[in-house]
Amino acid sequence: MEGVGALPGTSDVARPPIPDAPTPRLDLDLAAVRRAYRAMRIALPEVELCYAVKANPHPDVLALLVAEGASFDLASPGELDLCLLAGARPAGLSWGNPVKKVTDVRAGRAAGVARFTTDAPADVDLLAREAPGATVGVRLAVGDDGAATPFAGKFGATEDEAVALLRRARSAGLDAAGIGFHVGSQQRDAAAWARGIDAAARVAARLGDHAPTELNLGGGFPTPHADGPTPDVTACATAIRGALAVHASWWRPRLMAEPGRALVAEAGVLRAEVVLVAERAGRRWVYLDVGRYQGLAETEDEMIVYRLRTPGRCGETERAVLAGPTCDGDDVLYRDTDVRLPVDLAPGDVVEFLGAGAYTASYASIGFNGLPPLPVHTHENPEEGGIDDHVHDPDHAPGPDR
């Protein structure tokens, strides 16, 4: 892998002045979220886009996407409440988590959630008891080579199991309308969607007149990071359409997808401060005031390699180990990745993680080592027009914080 160097230039993310704003914090440009949603809408106009709330559940993000007409993929009663508070239509809510408690199903049913995802017989039976007549979709386990985070080991049914589950759901009085898959998070191979579509089509063919009428393309749409090229949404859309065309003579399902990272990642810059620079066993260690417990969980196993920027420090660089501030020995962001930072980087300097709008604040722990959750500052690029800048305090109850 090429070295990941600090970037002295500017980014596409607007950076309005925030006098004396403390770090760490996530600065989120809502105009960039809007642009990403509209770009995906243009690339996949025939697909219902259900935003994966887990990627970034900030109330301002949800309210913006409600205004844009998005649907939502949710995984818990907490996410359900956030969507409803933001004004989401119950008919546009999809419960995508196949692991559900009785109370989860009851909450979803009471709120009018449109569909539920399942991948196990016991869950089908639970849905039949607690949400009779509900629309359900079965999640297939498909190959996820090329993904930063594979899912197939934890979720999904085989093709044989999917056929049996759809038949079981229909026999139990459920609307067994859906089949779907997930190619893994940050999927770098656009052909992965084609393979998933082919697998879903094989299941549909075996069901004949009872073939599913909905196809969930899942998420996994990638965004740029420092660890290699990624296909853009147009490339993914081309692969999807090509695979659908193969089966179009006999199967034309209604389409939905669950983008998360692709809509919010590039909108975010996570800003951190250098706390300590030290030499350990001949290597330079740079310690920040943010780590794996305050929002950078995806650096585990160095699976996501963020683009870095060091404002005001753009001279000679050298390799460094990048670590967080906690007393946990595992709180190391990049040890093996060739991260290069300015040689004159010093305590008090700022290090920025670009493309950090997804799976950062939503992954942050609450109170480890007494450290607070990651604050989120939302703003909108003045060129796009819009809202006032403000800070979301994660310690407060969910809801719009304007």
PDB file of N, CA and C in Angstrom, residues 229-289:
ATOM      1  N   PRO A 229      -8.416   2.618  -4.817  1.00  0.00           N
ATOM      2  CA  PRO A 229      -9.549   3.155  -5.581  1.00  0.00           C
ATOM      3  C   PRO A 229     -10.862   2.477  -5.217  1.00  0.00           C
ATOM      4  N   THR A 230     -11.950   3.212  -5.397  1.00  0.00           N
ATOM      5  CA  THR A 230     -13.289   2.672  -5.172  1.00  0.00           C
ATOM      6  C   THR A 230     -14.177   3.060  -6.341  1.00  0.00           C
ATOM      7  N   PRO A 231     -15.136   2.209  -6.703  1.00  0.00           N
ATOM      8  CA  PRO A 231     -16.064   2.577  -7.776  1.00  0.00           C
ATOM      9  C   PRO A 231     -17.014   3.668  -7.302  1.00  0.00           C
ATOM     10  N   ASP A 232     -17.372   4.567  -8.192  1.00  0.00           N
ATOM     11  CA  ASP A 232     -18.357   5.573  -7.818  1.00  0.00           C
ATOM     12  C   ASP A 232     -19.755   5.004  -8.013  1.00  0.00           C
ATOM     13  N   VAL A 233     -20.759   5.796  -7.648  1.00  0.00           N
ATOM     14  CA  VAL A 233     -22.130   5.295  -7.687  1.00  0.00           C
ATOM     15  C   VAL A 233     -22.565   4.984  -9.116  1.00  0.00           C
ATOM     16  N   THR A 234     -22.018   5.686 -10.090  1.00  0.00           N
ATOM     17  CA  THR A 234     -22.364   5.401 -11.486  1.00  0.00           C
ATOM     18  C   THR A 234     -21.871   4.019 -11.897  1.00  0.00           C
ATOM     19  N   ALA A 235     -20.668   3.662 -11.476  1.00  0.00           N
ATOM     20  CA  ALA A 235     -20.135   2.331 -11.789  1.00  0.00           C
ATOM     21  C   ALA A 235     -20.966   1.243 -11.123  1.00  0.00           C
ATOM     22  N   CYS A 236     -21.366   1.486  -9.882  1.00  0.00           N
ATOM     23  CA  CYS A 236     -22.220   0.510  -9.192  1.00  0.00           C
ATOM     24  C   CYS A 236     -23.562   0.379  -9.910  1.00  0.00           C
ATOM     25  N   ALA A 237     -24.131   1.514 -10.316  1.00  0.00           N
ATOM     26  CA  ALA A 237     -25.420   1.494 -11.018  1.00  0.00           C
ATOM     27  C   ALA A 237     -25.318   0.746 -12.340  1.00  0.00           C
ATOM     28  N   THR A 238     -24.211   0.907 -13.037  1.00  0.00           N
ATOM     29  CA  THR A 238     -24.019   0.197 -14.305  1.00  0.00           C
ATOM     30  C   THR A 238     -23.988  -1.310 -14.085  1.00  0.00           C
ATOM     31  N   ALA A 239     -23.277  -1.743 -13.048  1.00  0.00           N
ATOM     32  CA  ALA A 239     -23.222  -3.175 -12.739  1.00  0.00           C
ATOM     33  C   ALA A 239     -24.598  -3.707 -12.355  1.00  0.00           C
ATOM     34  N   ILE A 240     -25.343  -2.928 -11.587  1.00  0.00           N
ATOM     35  CA  ILE A 240     -26.681  -3.339 -11.160  1.00  0.00           C
ATOM     36  C   ILE A 240     -27.607  -3.481 -12.365  1.00  0.00           C
ATOM     37  N   ARG A 241     -27.614  -2.495 -13.241  1.00  0.00           N
ATOM     38  CA  ARG A 241     -28.508  -2.552 -14.403  1.00  0.00           C
ATOM     39  C   ARG A 241     -28.132  -3.698 -15.343  1.00  0.00           C
ATOM     40  N   GLY A 242     -26.844  -3.927 -15.499  1.00  0.00           N
ATOM     41  CA  GLY A 242     -26.422  -5.022 -16.363  1.00  0.00           C
ATOM     42  C   GLY A 242     -26.902  -6.363 -15.860  1.00  0.00           C
ATOM     43  N   ALA A 243     -26.823  -6.570 -14.544  1.00  0.00           N
ATOM     44  CA  ALA A 243     -27.275  -7.836 -13.971  1.00  0.00           C
ATOM     45  C   ALA A 243     -28.789  -7.971 -14.047  1.00  0.00           C
ATOM     46  N   LEU A 244     -29.507  -6.888 -13.803  1.00  0.00           N
ATOM     47  CA  LEU A 244     -30.969  -6.943 -13.881  1.00  0.00           C
ATOM     48  C   LEU A 244     -31.437  -7.249 -15.301  1.00  0.00           C
ATOM     49  N   ALA A 245     -30.718  -6.720 -16.282  1.00  0.00           N
ATOM     50  CA  ALA A 245     -31.117  -6.924 -17.677  1.00  0.00           C
ATOM     51  C   ALA A 245     -31.071  -8.395 -18.073  1.00  0.00           C
ATOM     52  N   VAL A 246     -30.172  -9.144 -17.459  1.00  0.00           N
ATOM     53  CA  VAL A 246     -30.052 -10.572 -17.774  1.00  0.00           C
ATOM     54  C   VAL A 246     -31.343 -11.314 -17.449  1.00  0.00           C
ATOM     55  N   HIS A 247     -32.047 -10.860 -16.423  1.00  0.00           N
ATOM     56  CA  HIS A 247     -33.242 -11.558 -15.944  1.00  0.00           C
ATOM     57  C   HIS A 247     -34.534 -10.822 -16.286  1.00  0.00           C
ATOM     58  N   ALA A 248     -34.429  -9.713 -17.013  1.00  0.00           N
ATOM     59  CA  ALA A 248     -35.582  -8.834 -17.222  1.00  0.00           C
ATOM     60  C   ALA A 248     -36.702  -9.474 -18.026  1.00  0.00           C
ATOM     61  N   SER A 249     -36.413 -10.515 -18.792  1.00  0.00           N
ATOM     62  CA  SER A 249     -37.464 -11.129 -19.610  1.00  0.00           C
ATOM     63  C   SER A 249     -38.507 -11.841 -18.763  1.00  0.00           C
ATOM     64  N   TRP A 250     -38.152 -12.202 -17.543  1.00  0.00           N
ATOM     65  CA  TRP A 250     -39.108 -12.930 -16.699  1.00  0.00           C
ATOM     66  C   TRP A 250     -39.236 -12.366 -15.285  1.00  0.00           C
ATOM     67  N   TRP A 251     -38.318 -11.479 -14.876  1.00  0.00           N
ATOM     68  CA  TRP A 251     -38.364 -10.968 -13.500  1.00  0.00           C
ATOM     69  C   TRP A 251     -38.008  -9.493 -13.490  1.00  0.00           C
ATOM     70  N   ARG A 252     -38.965  -8.669 -13.079  1.00  0.00           N
ATOM     71  CA  ARG A 252     -38.756  -7.226 -12.976  1.00  0.00           C
ATOM     72  C   ARG A 252     -39.230  -6.752 -11.598  1.00  0.00           C
ATOM     73  N   PRO A 253     -38.475  -7.044 -10.561  1.00  0.00           N
ATOM     74  CA  PRO A 253     -38.910  -6.677  -9.214  1.00  0.00           C
ATOM     75  C   PRO A 253     -38.799  -5.175  -8.963  1.00  0.00           C
ATOM     76  N   ARG A 254     -39.584  -4.724  -8.020  1.00  0.00           N
ATOM     77  CA  ARG A 254     -39.438  -3.361  -7.513  1.00  0.00           C
ATOM     78  C   ARG A 254     -38.121  -3.310  -6.744  1.00  0.00           C
ATOM     79  N   LEU A 255     -37.373  -2.200  -6.867  1.00  0.00           N
ATOM     80  CA  LEU A 255     -36.018  -2.133  -6.321  1.00  0.00           C
ATOM     81  C   LEU A 255     -35.918  -1.168  -5.146  1.00  0.00           C
ATOM     82  N   MET A 256     -35.114  -1.560  -4.175  1.00  0.00           N
ATOM     83  CA  MET A 256     -34.776  -0.678  -3.068  1.00  0.00           C
ATOM     84  C   MET A 256     -33.312  -0.910  -2.713  1.00  0.00           C
ATOM     85  N   ALA A 257     -32.715   0.048  -2.022  1.00  0.00           N
ATOM     86  CA  ALA A 257     -31.329  -0.071  -1.580  1.00  0.00           C
ATOM     87  C   ALA A 257     -31.186   0.650  -0.249  1.00  0.00           C
ATOM     88  N   GLU A 258     -30.079   0.381   0.445  1.00  0.00           N
ATOM     89  CA  GLU A 258     -29.864   0.900   1.797  1.00  0.00           C
ATOM     90  C   GLU A 258     -28.527   1.632   1.905  1.00  0.00           C
ATOM     91  N   PRO A 259     -28.333   2.711   1.166  1.00  0.00           N
ATOM     92  CA  PRO A 259     -27.066   3.444   1.263  1.00  0.00           C
ATOM     93  C   PRO A 259     -26.933   4.154   2.601  1.00  0.00           C
ATOM     94  N   GLY A 260     -25.764   4.114   3.171  1.00  0.00           N
ATOM     95  CA  GLY A 260     -25.486   4.841   4.403  1.00  0.00           C
ATOM     96  C   GLY A 260     -24.219   5.651   4.244  1.00  0.00           C
ATOM     97  N   ARG A 261     -23.093   4.944   4.245  1.00  0.00           N
ATOM     98  CA  ARG A 261     -21.791   5.590   4.090  1.00  0.00           C
ATOM     99  C   ARG A 261     -21.747   6.510   2.861  1.00  0.00           C
ATOM    100  N   ALA A 262     -22.316   6.046   1.755  1.00  0.00           N
ATOM    101  CA  ALA A 262     -22.231   6.799   0.501  1.00  0.00           C
ATOM    102  C   ALA A 262     -22.931   8.152   0.578  1.00  0.00           C
ATOM    103  N   LEU A 263     -23.854   8.317   1.509  1.00  0.00           N
ATOM    104  CA  LEU A 263     -24.594   9.574   1.607  1.00  0.00           C
ATOM    105  C   LEU A 263     -23.979  10.557   2.593  1.00  0.00           C
ATOM    106  N   VAL A 264     -23.243  10.064   3.590  1.00  0.00           N
ATOM    107  CA  VAL A 264     -22.791  10.976   4.647  1.00  0.00           C
ATOM    108  C   VAL A 264     -21.288  11.020   4.870  1.00  0.00           C
ATOM    109  N   ALA A 265     -20.546  10.034   4.403  1.00  0.00           N
ATOM    110  CA  ALA A 265     -19.118   9.983   4.741  1.00  0.00           C
ATOM    111  C   ALA A 265     -18.374  11.236   4.298  1.00  0.00           C
ATOM    112  N   GLU A 266     -18.518  11.595   3.015  1.00  0.00           N
ATOM    113  CA  GLU A 266     -17.744  12.717   2.482  1.00  0.00           C
ATOM    114  C   GLU A 266     -18.188  14.061   3.040  1.00  0.00           C
ATOM    115  N   ALA A 267     -19.310  14.083   3.730  1.00  0.00           N
ATOM    116  CA  ALA A 267     -19.783  15.330   4.334  1.00  0.00           C
ATOM    117  C   ALA A 267     -19.063  15.656   5.631  1.00  0.00           C
ATOM    118  N   GLY A 268     -18.305  14.709   6.177  1.00  0.00           N
ATOM    119  CA  GLY A 268     -17.759  14.878   7.512  1.00  0.00           C
ATOM    120  C   GLY A 268     -16.251  15.007   7.575  1.00  0.00           C
ATOM    121  N   VAL A 269     -15.789  15.904   8.444  1.00  0.00           N
ATOM    122  CA  VAL A 269     -14.374  16.019   8.800  1.00  0.00           C
ATOM    123  C   VAL A 269     -14.280  15.879  10.314  1.00  0.00           C
ATOM    124  N   LEU A 270     -13.527  14.888  10.761  1.00  0.00           N
ATOM    125  CA  LEU A 270     -13.319  14.705  12.196  1.00  0.00           C
ATOM    126  C   LEU A 270     -12.021  15.418  12.561  1.00  0.00           C
ATOM    127  N   ARG A 271     -12.131  16.405  13.432  1.00  0.00           N
ATOM    128  CA  ARG A 271     -10.978  17.225  13.796  1.00  0.00           C
ATOM    129  C   ARG A 271     -10.471  16.825  15.179  1.00  0.00           C
ATOM    130  N   ALA A 272      -9.170  16.573  15.243  1.00  0.00           N
ATOM    131  CA  ALA A 272      -8.537  16.128  16.480  1.00  0.00           C
ATOM    132  C   ALA A 272      -7.304  16.985  16.763  1.00  0.00           C
ATOM    133  N   GLU A 273      -6.848  16.925  18.002  1.00  0.00           N
ATOM    134  CA  GLU A 273      -5.658  17.669  18.415  1.00  0.00           C
ATOM    135  C   GLU A 273      -4.554  16.701  18.808  1.00  0.00           C
ATOM    136  N   VAL A 274      -3.338  17.040  18.438  1.00  0.00           N
ATOM    137  CA  VAL A 274      -2.186  16.254  18.881  1.00  0.00           C
ATOM    138  C   VAL A 274      -1.962  16.519  20.366  1.00  0.00           C
ATOM    139  N   VAL A 275      -1.889  15.441  21.148  1.00  0.00           N
ATOM    140  CA  VAL A 275      -1.676  15.555  22.591  1.00  0.00           C
ATOM    141  C   VAL A 275      -0.217  15.297  22.950  1.00  0.00           C
ATOM    142  N   LEU A 276       0.382  14.324  22.273  1.00  0.00           N
ATOM    143  CA  LEU A 276       1.744  13.910  22.624  1.00  0.00           C
ATOM    144  C   LEU A 276       2.432  13.335  21.394  1.00  0.00           C
ATOM    145  N   VAL A 277       3.707  13.631  21.245  1.00  0.00           N
ATOM    146  CA  VAL A 277       4.563  12.978  20.251  1.00  0.00           C
ATOM    147  C   VAL A 277       5.717  12.347  21.007  1.00  0.00           C
ATOM    148  N   ALA A 278       5.928  11.044  20.773  1.00  0.00           N
ATOM    149  CA  ALA A 278       6.948  10.330  21.544  1.00  0.00           C
ATOM    150  C   ALA A 278       7.638   9.289  20.675  1.00  0.00           C
ATOM    151  N   GLU A 279       8.846   8.900  21.085  1.00  0.00           N
ATOM    152  CA  GLU A 279       9.582   7.824  20.423  1.00  0.00           C
ATOM    153  C   GLU A 279       9.419   6.547  21.236  1.00  0.00           C
ATOM    154  N   ARG A 280       9.000   5.465  20.569  1.00  0.00           N
ATOM    155  CA  ARG A 280       8.827   4.168  21.221  1.00  0.00           C
ATOM    156  C   ARG A 280       9.513   3.112  20.354  1.00  0.00           C
ATOM    157  N   ALA A 281      10.548   2.503  20.880  1.00  0.00           N
ATOM    158  CA  ALA A 281      11.251   1.424  20.176  1.00  0.00           C
ATOM    159  C   ALA A 281      11.637   1.838  18.759  1.00  0.00           C
ATOM    160  N   GLY A 282      12.129   3.050  18.641  1.00  0.00           N
ATOM    161  CA  GLY A 282      12.605   3.522  17.355  1.00  0.00           C
ATOM    162  C   GLY A 282      11.532   4.016  16.405  1.00  0.00           C
ATOM    163  N   ARG A 283      10.301   4.098  16.861  1.00  0.00           N
ATOM    164  CA  ARG A 283       9.216   4.590  16.011  1.00  0.00           C
ATOM    165  C   ARG A 283       8.598   5.840  16.634  1.00  0.00           C
ATOM    166  N   ARG A 284       8.144   6.739  15.772  1.00  0.00           N
ATOM    167  CA  ARG A 284       7.479   7.950  16.248  1.00  0.00           C
ATOM    168  C   ARG A 284       6.006   7.653  16.466  1.00  0.00           C
ATOM    169  N   TRP A 285       5.527   7.937  17.656  1.00  0.00           N
ATOM    170  CA  TRP A 285       4.114   7.774  17.992  1.00  0.00           C
ATOM    171  C   TRP A 285       3.493   9.157  18.137  1.00  0.00           C
ATOM    172  N   VAL A 286       2.339   9.335  17.484  1.00  0.00           N
ATOM    173  CA  VAL A 286       1.571  10.570  17.592  1.00  0.00           C
ATOM    174  C   VAL A 286       0.243  10.227  18.257  1.00  0.00           C
ATOM    175  N   TYR A 287       0.019  10.806  19.434  1.00  0.00           N
ATOM    176  CA  TYR A 287      -1.203  10.547  20.202  1.00  0.00           C
ATOM    177  C   TYR A 287      -2.172  11.712  20.008  1.00  0.00           C
ATOM    178  N   LEU A 288      -3.424  11.379  19.702  1.00  0.00           N
ATOM    179  CA  LEU A 288      -4.459  12.381  19.481  1.00  0.00           C
ATOM    180  C   LEU A 288      -5.460  12.378  20.621  1.00  0.00           C
ATOM    181  N   ASP A 289      -6.321  13.392  20.645  1.00  0.00           N
ATOM    182  CA  ASP A 289      -7.386  13.422  21.652  1.00  0.00           C
ATOM    183  C   ASP A 289      -8.632  12.688  21.177  1.00  0.00           C
TER     184      ASP A 289
END
